[in-house]
Coordinates of N, CA and C and ligand atoms in Angstrom, one line a residue:
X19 N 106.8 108.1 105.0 CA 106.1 108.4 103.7 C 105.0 109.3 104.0
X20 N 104.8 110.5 103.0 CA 103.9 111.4 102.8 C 102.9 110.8 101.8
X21 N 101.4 110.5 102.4 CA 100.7 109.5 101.2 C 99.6 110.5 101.0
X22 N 98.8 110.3 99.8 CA 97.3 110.5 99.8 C 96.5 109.5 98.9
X23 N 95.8 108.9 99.0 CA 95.1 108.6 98.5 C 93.5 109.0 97.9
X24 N 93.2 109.4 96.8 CA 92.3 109.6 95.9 C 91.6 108.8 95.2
X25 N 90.3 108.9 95.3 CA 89.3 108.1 94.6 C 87.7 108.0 94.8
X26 N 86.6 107.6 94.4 CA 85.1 107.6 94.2 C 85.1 107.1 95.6
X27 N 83.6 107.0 96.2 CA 83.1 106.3 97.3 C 82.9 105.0 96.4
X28 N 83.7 104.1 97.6 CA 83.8 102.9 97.4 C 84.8 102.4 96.9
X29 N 86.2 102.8 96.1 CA 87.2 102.7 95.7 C 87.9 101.9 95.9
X30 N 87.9 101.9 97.6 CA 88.5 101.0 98.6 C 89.7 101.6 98.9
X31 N 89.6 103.0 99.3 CA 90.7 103.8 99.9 C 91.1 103.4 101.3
X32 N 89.5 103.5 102.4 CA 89.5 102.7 103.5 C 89.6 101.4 103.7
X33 N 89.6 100.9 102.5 CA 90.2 99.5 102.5 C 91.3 99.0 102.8
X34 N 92.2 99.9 101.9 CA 93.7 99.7 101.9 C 94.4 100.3 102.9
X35 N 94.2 101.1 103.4 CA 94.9 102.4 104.3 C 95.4 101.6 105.6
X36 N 95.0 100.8 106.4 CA 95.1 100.3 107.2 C 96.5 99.4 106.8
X37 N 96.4 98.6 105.9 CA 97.3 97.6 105.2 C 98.2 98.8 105.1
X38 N 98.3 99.4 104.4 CA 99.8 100.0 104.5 C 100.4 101.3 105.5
X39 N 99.2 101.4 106.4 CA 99.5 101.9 107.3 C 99.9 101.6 108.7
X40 N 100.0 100.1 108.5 CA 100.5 99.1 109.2 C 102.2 98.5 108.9
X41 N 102.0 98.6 107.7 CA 103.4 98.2 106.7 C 104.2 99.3 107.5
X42 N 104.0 100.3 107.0 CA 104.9 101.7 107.4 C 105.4 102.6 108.3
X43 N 104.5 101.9 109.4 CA 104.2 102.8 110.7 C 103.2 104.0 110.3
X44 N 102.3 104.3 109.7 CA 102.2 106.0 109.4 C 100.5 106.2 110.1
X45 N 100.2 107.1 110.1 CA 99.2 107.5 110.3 C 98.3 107.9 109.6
X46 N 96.8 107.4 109.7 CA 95.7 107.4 108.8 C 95.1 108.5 109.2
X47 N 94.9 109.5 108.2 CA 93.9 110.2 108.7 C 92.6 110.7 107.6
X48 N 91.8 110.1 108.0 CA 90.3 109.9 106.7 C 89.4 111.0 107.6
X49 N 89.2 112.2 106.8 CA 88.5 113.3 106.9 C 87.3 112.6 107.1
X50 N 87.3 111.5 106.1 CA 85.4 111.1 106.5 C 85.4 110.8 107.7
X51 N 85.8 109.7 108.0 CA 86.1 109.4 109.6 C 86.1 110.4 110.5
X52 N 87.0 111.2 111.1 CA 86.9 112.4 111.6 C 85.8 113.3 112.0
X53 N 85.3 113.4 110.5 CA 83.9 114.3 110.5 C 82.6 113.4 111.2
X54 N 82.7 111.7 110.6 CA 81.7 111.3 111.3 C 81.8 111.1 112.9
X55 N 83.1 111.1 113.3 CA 83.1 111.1 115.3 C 82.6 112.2 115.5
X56 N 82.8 113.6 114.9 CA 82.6 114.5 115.6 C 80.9 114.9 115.3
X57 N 79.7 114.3 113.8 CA 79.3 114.3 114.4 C 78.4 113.2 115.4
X58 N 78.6 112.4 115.2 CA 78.3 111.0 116.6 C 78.5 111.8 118.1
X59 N 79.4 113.0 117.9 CA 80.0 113.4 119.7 C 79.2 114.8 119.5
X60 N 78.2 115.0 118.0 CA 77.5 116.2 118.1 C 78.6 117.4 118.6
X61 N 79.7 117.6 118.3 CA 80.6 118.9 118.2 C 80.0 119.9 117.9
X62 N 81.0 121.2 117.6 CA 80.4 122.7 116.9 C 81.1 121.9 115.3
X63 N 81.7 121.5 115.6 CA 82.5 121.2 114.1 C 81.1 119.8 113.8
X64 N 80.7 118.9 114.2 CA 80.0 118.1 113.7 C 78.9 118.6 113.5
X65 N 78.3 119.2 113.9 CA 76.8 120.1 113.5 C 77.2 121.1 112.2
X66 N 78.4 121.2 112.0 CA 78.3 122.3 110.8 C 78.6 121.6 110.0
X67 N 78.9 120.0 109.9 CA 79.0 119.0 108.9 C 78.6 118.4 108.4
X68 N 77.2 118.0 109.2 CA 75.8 116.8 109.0 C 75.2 117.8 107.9
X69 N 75.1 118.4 107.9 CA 73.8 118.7 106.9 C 74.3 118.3 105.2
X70 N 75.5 118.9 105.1 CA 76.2 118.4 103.6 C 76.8 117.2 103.7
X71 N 76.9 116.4 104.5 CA 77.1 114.8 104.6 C 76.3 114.5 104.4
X72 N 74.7 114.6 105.1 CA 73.5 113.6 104.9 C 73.1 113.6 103.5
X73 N 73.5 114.8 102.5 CA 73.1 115.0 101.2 C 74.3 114.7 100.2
X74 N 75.4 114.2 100.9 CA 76.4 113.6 100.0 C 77.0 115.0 99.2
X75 N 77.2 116.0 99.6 CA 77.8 117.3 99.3 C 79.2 117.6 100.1
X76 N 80.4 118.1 99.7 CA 81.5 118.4 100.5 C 81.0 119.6 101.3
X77 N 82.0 119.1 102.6 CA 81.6 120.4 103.3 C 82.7 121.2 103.2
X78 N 82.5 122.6 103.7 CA 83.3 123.6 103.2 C 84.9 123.5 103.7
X79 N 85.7 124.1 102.6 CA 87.5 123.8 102.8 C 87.7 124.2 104.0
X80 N 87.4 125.2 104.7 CA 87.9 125.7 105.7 C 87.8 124.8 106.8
X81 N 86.3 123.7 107.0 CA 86.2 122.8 107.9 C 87.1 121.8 108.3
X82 N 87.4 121.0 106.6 CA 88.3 120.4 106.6 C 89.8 120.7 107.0
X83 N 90.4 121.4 106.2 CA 92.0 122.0 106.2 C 92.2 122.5 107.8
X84 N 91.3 122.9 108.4 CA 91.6 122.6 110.1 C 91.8 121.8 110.4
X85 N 90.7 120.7 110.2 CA 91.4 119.4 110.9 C 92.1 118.9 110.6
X86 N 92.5 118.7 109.2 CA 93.8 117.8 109.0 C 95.5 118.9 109.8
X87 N 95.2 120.2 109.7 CA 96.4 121.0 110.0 C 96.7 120.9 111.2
X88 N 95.8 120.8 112.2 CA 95.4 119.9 114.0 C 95.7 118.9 113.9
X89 N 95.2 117.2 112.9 CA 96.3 116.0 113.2 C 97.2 115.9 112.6
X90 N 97.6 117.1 111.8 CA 99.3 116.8 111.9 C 100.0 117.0 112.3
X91 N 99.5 118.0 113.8 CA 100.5 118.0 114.6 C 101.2 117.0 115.6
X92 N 100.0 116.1 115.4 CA 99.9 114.7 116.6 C 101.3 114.1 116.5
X93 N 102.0 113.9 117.9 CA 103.2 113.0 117.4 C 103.2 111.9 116.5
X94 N 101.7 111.1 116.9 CA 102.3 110.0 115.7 C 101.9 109.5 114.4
X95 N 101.9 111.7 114.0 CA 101.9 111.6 112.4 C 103.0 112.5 112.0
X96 N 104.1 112.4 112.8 CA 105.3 113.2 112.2 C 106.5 111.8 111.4
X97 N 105.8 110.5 111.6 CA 106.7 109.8 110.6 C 106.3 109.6 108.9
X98 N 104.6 110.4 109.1 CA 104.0 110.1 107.9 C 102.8 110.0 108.0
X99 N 102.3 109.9 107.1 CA 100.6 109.7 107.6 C 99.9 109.4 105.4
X100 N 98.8 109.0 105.8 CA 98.1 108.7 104.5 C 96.9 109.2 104.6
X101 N 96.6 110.2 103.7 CA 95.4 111.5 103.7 C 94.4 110.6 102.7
X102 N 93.4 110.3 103.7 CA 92.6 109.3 102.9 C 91.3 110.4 103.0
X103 N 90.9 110.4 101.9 CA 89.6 111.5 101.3 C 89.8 112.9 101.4
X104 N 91.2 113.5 101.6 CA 92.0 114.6 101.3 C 92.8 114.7 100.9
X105 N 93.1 116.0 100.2 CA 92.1 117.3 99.7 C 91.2 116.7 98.7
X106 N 90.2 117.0 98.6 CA 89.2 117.1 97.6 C 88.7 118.2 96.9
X107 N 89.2 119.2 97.0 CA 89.2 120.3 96.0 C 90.4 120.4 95.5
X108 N 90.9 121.5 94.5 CA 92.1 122.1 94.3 C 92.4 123.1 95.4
X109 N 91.3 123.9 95.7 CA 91.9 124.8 97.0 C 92.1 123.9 98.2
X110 N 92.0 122.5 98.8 CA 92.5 122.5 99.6 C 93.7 121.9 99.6
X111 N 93.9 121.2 98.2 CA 95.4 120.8 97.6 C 96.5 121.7 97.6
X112 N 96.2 123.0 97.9 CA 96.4 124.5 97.6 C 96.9 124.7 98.8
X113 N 96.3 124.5 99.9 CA 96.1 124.5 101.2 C 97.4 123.6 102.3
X114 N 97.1 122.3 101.3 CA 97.9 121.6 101.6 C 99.5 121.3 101.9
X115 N 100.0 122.0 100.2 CA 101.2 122.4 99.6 C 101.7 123.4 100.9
X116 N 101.0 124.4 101.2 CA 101.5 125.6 102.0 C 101.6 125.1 103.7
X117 N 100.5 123.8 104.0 CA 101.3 123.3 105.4 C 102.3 122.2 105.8
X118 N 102.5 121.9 104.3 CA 103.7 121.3 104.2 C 105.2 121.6 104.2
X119 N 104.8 123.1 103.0 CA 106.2 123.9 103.4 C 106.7 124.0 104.8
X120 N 105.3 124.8 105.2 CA 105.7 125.3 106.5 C 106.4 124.2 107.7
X121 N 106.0 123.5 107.3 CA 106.7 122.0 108.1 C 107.9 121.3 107.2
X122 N 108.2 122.1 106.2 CA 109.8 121.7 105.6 C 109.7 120.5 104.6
X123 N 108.4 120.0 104.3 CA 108.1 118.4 103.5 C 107.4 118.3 102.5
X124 N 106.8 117.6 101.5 CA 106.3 117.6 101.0 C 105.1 115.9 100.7
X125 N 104.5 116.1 99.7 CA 104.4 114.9 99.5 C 105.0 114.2 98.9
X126 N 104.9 112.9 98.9 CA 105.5 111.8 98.4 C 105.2 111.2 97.0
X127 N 103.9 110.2 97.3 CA 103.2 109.8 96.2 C 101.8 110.2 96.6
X128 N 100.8 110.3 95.3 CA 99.5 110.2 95.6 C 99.2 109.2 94.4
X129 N 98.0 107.8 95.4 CA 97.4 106.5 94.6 C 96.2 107.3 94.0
X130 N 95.9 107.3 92.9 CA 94.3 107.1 92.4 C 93.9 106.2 92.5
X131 N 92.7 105.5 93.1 CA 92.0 104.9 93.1 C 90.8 104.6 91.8
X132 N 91.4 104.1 90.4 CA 90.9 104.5 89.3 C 89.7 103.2 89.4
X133 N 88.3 103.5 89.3 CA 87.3 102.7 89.2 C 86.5 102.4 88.3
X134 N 86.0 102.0 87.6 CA 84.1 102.7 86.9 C 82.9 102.9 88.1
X135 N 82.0 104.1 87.5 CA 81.2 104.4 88.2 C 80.1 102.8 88.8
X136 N 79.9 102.3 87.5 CA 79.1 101.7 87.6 C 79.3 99.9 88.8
X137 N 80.8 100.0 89.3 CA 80.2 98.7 90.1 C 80.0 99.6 91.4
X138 N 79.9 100.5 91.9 CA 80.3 101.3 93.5 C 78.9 101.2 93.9
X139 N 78.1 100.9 93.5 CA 76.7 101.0 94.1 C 76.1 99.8 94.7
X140 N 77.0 98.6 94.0 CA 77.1 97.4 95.0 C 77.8 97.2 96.5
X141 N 78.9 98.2 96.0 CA 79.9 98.5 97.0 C 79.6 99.2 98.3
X142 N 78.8 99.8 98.4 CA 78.4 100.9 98.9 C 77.0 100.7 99.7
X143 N 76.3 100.0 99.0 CA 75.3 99.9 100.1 C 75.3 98.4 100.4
X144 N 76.5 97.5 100.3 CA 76.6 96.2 100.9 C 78.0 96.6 102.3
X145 N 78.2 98.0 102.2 CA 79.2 98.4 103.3 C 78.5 98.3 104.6
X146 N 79.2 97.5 105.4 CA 78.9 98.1 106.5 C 80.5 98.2 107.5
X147 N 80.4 99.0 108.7 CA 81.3 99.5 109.4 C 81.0 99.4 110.6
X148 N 82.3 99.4 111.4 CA 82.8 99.7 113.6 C 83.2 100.8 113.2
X149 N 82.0 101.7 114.4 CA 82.3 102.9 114.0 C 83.2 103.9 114.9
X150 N 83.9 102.7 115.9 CA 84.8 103.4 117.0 C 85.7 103.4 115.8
X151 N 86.3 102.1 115.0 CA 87.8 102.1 114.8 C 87.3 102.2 113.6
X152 N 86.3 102.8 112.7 CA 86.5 102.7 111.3 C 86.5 101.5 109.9
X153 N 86.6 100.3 110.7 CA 86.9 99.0 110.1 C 85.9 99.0 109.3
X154 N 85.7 98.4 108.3 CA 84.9 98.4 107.1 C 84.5 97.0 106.6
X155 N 83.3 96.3 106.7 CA 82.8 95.1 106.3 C 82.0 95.2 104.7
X156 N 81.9 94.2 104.0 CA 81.1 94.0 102.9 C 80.2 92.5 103.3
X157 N 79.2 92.7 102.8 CA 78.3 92.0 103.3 C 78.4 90.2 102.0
X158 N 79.1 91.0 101.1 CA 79.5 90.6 100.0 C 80.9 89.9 99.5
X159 N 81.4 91.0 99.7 CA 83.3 90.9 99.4 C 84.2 90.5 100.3
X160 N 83.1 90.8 101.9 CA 84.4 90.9 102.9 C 83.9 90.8 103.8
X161 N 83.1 89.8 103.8 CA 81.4 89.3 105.3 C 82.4 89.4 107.1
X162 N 81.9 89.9 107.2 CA 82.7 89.4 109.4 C 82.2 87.9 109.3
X163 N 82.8 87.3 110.5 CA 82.5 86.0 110.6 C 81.4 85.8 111.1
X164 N 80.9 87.0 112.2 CA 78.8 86.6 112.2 C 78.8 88.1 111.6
X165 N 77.4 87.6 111.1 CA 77.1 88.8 110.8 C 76.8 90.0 111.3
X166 N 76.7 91.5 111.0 CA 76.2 92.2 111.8 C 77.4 92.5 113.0
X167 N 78.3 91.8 113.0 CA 79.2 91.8 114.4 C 81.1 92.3 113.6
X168 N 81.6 93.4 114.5 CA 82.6 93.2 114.7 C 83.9 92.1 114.7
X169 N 84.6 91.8 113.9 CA 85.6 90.5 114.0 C 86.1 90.6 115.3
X170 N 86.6 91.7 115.7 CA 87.6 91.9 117.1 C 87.0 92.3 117.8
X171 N 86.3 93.1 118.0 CA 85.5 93.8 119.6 C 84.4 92.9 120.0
X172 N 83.6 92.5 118.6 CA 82.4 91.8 119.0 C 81.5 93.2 119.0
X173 N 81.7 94.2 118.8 CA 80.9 95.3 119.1 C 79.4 95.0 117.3
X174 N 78.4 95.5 117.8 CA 77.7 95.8 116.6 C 78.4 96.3 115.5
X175 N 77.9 96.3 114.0 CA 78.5 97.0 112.8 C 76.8 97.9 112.8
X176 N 77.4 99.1 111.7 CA 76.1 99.9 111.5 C 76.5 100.3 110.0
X177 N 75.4 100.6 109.4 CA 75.7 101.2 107.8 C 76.0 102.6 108.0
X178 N 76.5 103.3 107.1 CA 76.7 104.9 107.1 C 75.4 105.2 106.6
X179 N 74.7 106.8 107.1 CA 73.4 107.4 106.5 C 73.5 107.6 105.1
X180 N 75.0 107.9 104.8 CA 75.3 108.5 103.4 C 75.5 106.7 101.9
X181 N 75.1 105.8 102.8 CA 75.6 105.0 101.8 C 74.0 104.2 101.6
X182 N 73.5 105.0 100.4 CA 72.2 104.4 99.7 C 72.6 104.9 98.4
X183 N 71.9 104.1 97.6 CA 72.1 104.7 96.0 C 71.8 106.0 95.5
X184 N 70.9 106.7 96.4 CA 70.4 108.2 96.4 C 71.7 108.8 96.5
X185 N 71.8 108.8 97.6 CA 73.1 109.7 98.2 C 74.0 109.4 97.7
X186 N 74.7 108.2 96.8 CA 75.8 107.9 96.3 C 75.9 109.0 95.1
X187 N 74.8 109.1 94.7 CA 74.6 109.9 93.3 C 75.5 111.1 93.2
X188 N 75.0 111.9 94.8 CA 75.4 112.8 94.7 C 76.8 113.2 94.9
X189 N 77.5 112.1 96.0 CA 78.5 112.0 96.1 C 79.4 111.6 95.1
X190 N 79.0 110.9 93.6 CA 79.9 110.9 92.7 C 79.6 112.2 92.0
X191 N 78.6 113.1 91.8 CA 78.3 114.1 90.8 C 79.8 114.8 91.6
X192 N 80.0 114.9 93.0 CA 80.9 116.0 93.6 C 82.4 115.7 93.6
X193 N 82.4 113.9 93.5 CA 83.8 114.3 93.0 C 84.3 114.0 91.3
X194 N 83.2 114.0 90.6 CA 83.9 114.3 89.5 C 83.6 115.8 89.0
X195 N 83.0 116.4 89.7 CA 83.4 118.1 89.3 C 84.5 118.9 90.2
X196 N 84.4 118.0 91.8 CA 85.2 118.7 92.5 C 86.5 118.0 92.4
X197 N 86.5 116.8 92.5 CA 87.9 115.9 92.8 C 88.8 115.7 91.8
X198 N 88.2 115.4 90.9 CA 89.0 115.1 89.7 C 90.1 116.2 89.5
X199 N 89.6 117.5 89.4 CA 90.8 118.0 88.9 C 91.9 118.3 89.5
X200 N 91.8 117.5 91.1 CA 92.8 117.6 92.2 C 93.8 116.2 91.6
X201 N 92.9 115.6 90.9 CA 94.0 113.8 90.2 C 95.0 115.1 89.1
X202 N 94.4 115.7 88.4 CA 95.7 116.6 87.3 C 96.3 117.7 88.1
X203 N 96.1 118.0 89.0 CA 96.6 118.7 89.8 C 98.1 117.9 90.2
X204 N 97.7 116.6 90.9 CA 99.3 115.7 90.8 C 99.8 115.2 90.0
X205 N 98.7 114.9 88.8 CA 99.5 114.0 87.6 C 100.5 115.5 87.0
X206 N 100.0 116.3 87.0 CA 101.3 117.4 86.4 C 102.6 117.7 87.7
X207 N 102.1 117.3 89.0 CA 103.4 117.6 89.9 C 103.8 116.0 89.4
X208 N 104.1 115.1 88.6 CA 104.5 113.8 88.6 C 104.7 113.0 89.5
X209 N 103.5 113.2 90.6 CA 103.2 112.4 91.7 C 102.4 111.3 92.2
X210 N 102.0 111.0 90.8 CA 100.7 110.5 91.0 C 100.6 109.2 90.1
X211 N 100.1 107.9 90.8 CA 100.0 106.5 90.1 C 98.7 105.9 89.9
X212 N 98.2 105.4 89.2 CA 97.0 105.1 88.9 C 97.6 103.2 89.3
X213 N 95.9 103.3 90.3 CA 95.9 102.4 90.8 C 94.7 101.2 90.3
X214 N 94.6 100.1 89.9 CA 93.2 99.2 89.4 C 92.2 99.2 90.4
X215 N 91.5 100.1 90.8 CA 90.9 99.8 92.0 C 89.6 98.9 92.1
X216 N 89.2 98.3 90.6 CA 88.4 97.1 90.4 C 88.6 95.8 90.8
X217 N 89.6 95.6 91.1 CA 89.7 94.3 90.8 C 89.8 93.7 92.4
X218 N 90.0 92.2 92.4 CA 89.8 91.8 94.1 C 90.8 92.8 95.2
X219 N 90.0 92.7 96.3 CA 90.8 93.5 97.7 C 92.8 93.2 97.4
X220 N 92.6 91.6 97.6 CA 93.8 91.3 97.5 C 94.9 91.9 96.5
X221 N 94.2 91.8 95.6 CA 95.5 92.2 94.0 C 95.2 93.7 94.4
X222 N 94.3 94.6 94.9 CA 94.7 95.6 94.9 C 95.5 95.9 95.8
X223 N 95.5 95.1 96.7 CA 96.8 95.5 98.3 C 97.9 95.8 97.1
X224 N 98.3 94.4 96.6 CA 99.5 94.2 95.5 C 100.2 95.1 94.8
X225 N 98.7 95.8 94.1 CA 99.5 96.9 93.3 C 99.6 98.1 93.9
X226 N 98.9 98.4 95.1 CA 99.4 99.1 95.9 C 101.0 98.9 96.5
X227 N 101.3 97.9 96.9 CA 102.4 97.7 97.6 C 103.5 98.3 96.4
X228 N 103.4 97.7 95.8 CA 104.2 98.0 94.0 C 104.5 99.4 94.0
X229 N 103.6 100.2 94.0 CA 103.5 101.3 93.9 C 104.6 102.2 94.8
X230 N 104.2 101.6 95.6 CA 105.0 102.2 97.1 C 106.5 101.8 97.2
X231 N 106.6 100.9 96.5 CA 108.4 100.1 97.1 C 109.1 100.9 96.1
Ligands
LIG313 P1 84.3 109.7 103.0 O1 84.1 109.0 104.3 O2 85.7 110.0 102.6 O3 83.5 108.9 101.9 P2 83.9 108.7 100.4 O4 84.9 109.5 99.7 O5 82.6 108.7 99.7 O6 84.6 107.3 100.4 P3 84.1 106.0 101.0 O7 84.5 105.9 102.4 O8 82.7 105.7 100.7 O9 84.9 105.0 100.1 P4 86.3 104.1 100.4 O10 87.1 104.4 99.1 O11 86.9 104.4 101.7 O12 85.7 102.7 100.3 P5 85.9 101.4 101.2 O13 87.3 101.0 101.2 O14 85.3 101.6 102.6 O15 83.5 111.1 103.1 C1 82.2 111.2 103.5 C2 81.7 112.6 103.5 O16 82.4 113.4 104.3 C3 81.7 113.3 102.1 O17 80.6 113.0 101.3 C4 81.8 114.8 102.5 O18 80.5 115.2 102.9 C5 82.6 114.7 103.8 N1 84.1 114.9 103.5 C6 85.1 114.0 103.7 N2 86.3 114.5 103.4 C7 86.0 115.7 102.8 C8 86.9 116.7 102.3 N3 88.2 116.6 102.1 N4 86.3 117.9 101.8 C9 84.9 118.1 101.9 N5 84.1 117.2 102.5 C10 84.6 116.0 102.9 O19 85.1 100.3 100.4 C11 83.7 100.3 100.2 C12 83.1 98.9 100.3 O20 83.6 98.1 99.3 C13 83.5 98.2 101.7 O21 82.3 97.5 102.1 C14 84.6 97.3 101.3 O22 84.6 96.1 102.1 C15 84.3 97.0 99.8 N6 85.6 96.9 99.0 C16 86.7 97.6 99.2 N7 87.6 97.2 98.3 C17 87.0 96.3 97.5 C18 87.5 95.5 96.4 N8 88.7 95.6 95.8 N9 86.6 94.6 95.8 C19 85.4 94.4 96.4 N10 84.9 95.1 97.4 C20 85.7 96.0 98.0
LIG314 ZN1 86.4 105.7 103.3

């Protein structure tokens, strides 16, 4: 399966992605993620990404549509993979379509992640994360068993710089001028399912799964 997943910070895109990326065999690949290793490993690519991260701003299409066009070459995303926080514009949806031809495929389905603005700011700054594997804690919804700690490594969890109410701000101002119109972009290719992304973790796996079978 060719997936994407679309939706606000906090949605629970990285919530889900694992769950059915486990179900399917496929590979996850979350642009946010990505961008935050590289900058943690301070890259040429992670230095030209922190500055519109720390301010909750996209960074430019060219940065992204590299990297995802580089892990899709990886062997084990030629059974599929799930584009979690890509594309976020129309140009890189744009972008997209054209390296999929060229690889003979297309997409499948893409989930919206349909929310209100107004609960994500609980969500968001009660996140915390392992920031080797990405794993995502709520301090609230989805506690580790100690706190502060990894379930499996035991490794510390840390918050993201980008997840305070400030920076959330800005991060929803950009995807509802930037992202949204990438959701009618698939709702007119008839690819596209609107998912409840309020409601408990669990029921959302559900209608996720639904979606997909
Ligand atoms: P990115 O990392 O993609 O951040 P985001 O889109 O803001 O999304 P989040 O990771 O905040 O939300 P999520 O939906 O994954 O939520 P989660 O499941 O963790 O991007 C970061 C930055 O990188 C961007 O601002 C931009 O600068 C740059 N970038 C990335 N991609 C780009 C692109 N394509 N183009 C340009 N720039 C790009 O859930 C959140 C919390 O809620 C967790 O604590 C979780 O436990 C909890 N939770 C999850 N589901 C539920 C539920 N159903 N009920 C209660 N709590 C829940
Ligand atoms: Zn995420």
């Amino acid at each position: 399966k060719r997936l994407i997943f679309i939706g606000p910070p906090g949605s629970g895109k990285g919530t889900q992605s694992p769950i059915v990326k486990d179900e399917y065999c496929l590979c996850h690949l979350s642009t946010g993620d990505m961008l935050r290793a590289a900058v943690a490993s301070k890259t040429p690519l992670g230095l030209k990404a922190k500055e519109a991260m720390d301010k909750g701003a996209l960074v430019t299409d060219e940065l992204v549509v590299g990297i995802i066009d580089e892990a899709m070459n990886k062997p084990k995303c030629q059974k599929g993979f799930i584009l979690d926080g890509f594309p976020r514009t129309v140009a890189q949806a744009e972008k997209l379509d054209e390296m999929l031809k060229k690889r003979g495929t297309g997409i499948d389905k893409v989930l919206n992640f349909a929310i209100d603005d107004s609960v994500l700011e609980e969500r968001i700054t009660g996140r915390w994360i392992h920031p080797s594997s990405g794993r995502s804690y709520h301090t609230k919804f989805a506690p580790p068993k100690t706190p502060g700690v990894d379930d499996i490594t035991g490794e510390p969890l840390i918050q993201r710089k980008d997840d305070n109410a400030e920076v959330l701000r800005s991060r929803l101002a950009a995807f509802h001028s930037q992202t949204e119109p990438v959701i009618d972009y698939y709702a007119k290719k008839s690819v596209l399912t609107n998912i409840k992304a309020e409601k408990p973790p669990k029921e959302v796996t559900s209608e996720v799964q639904k979606a997909l079978s």
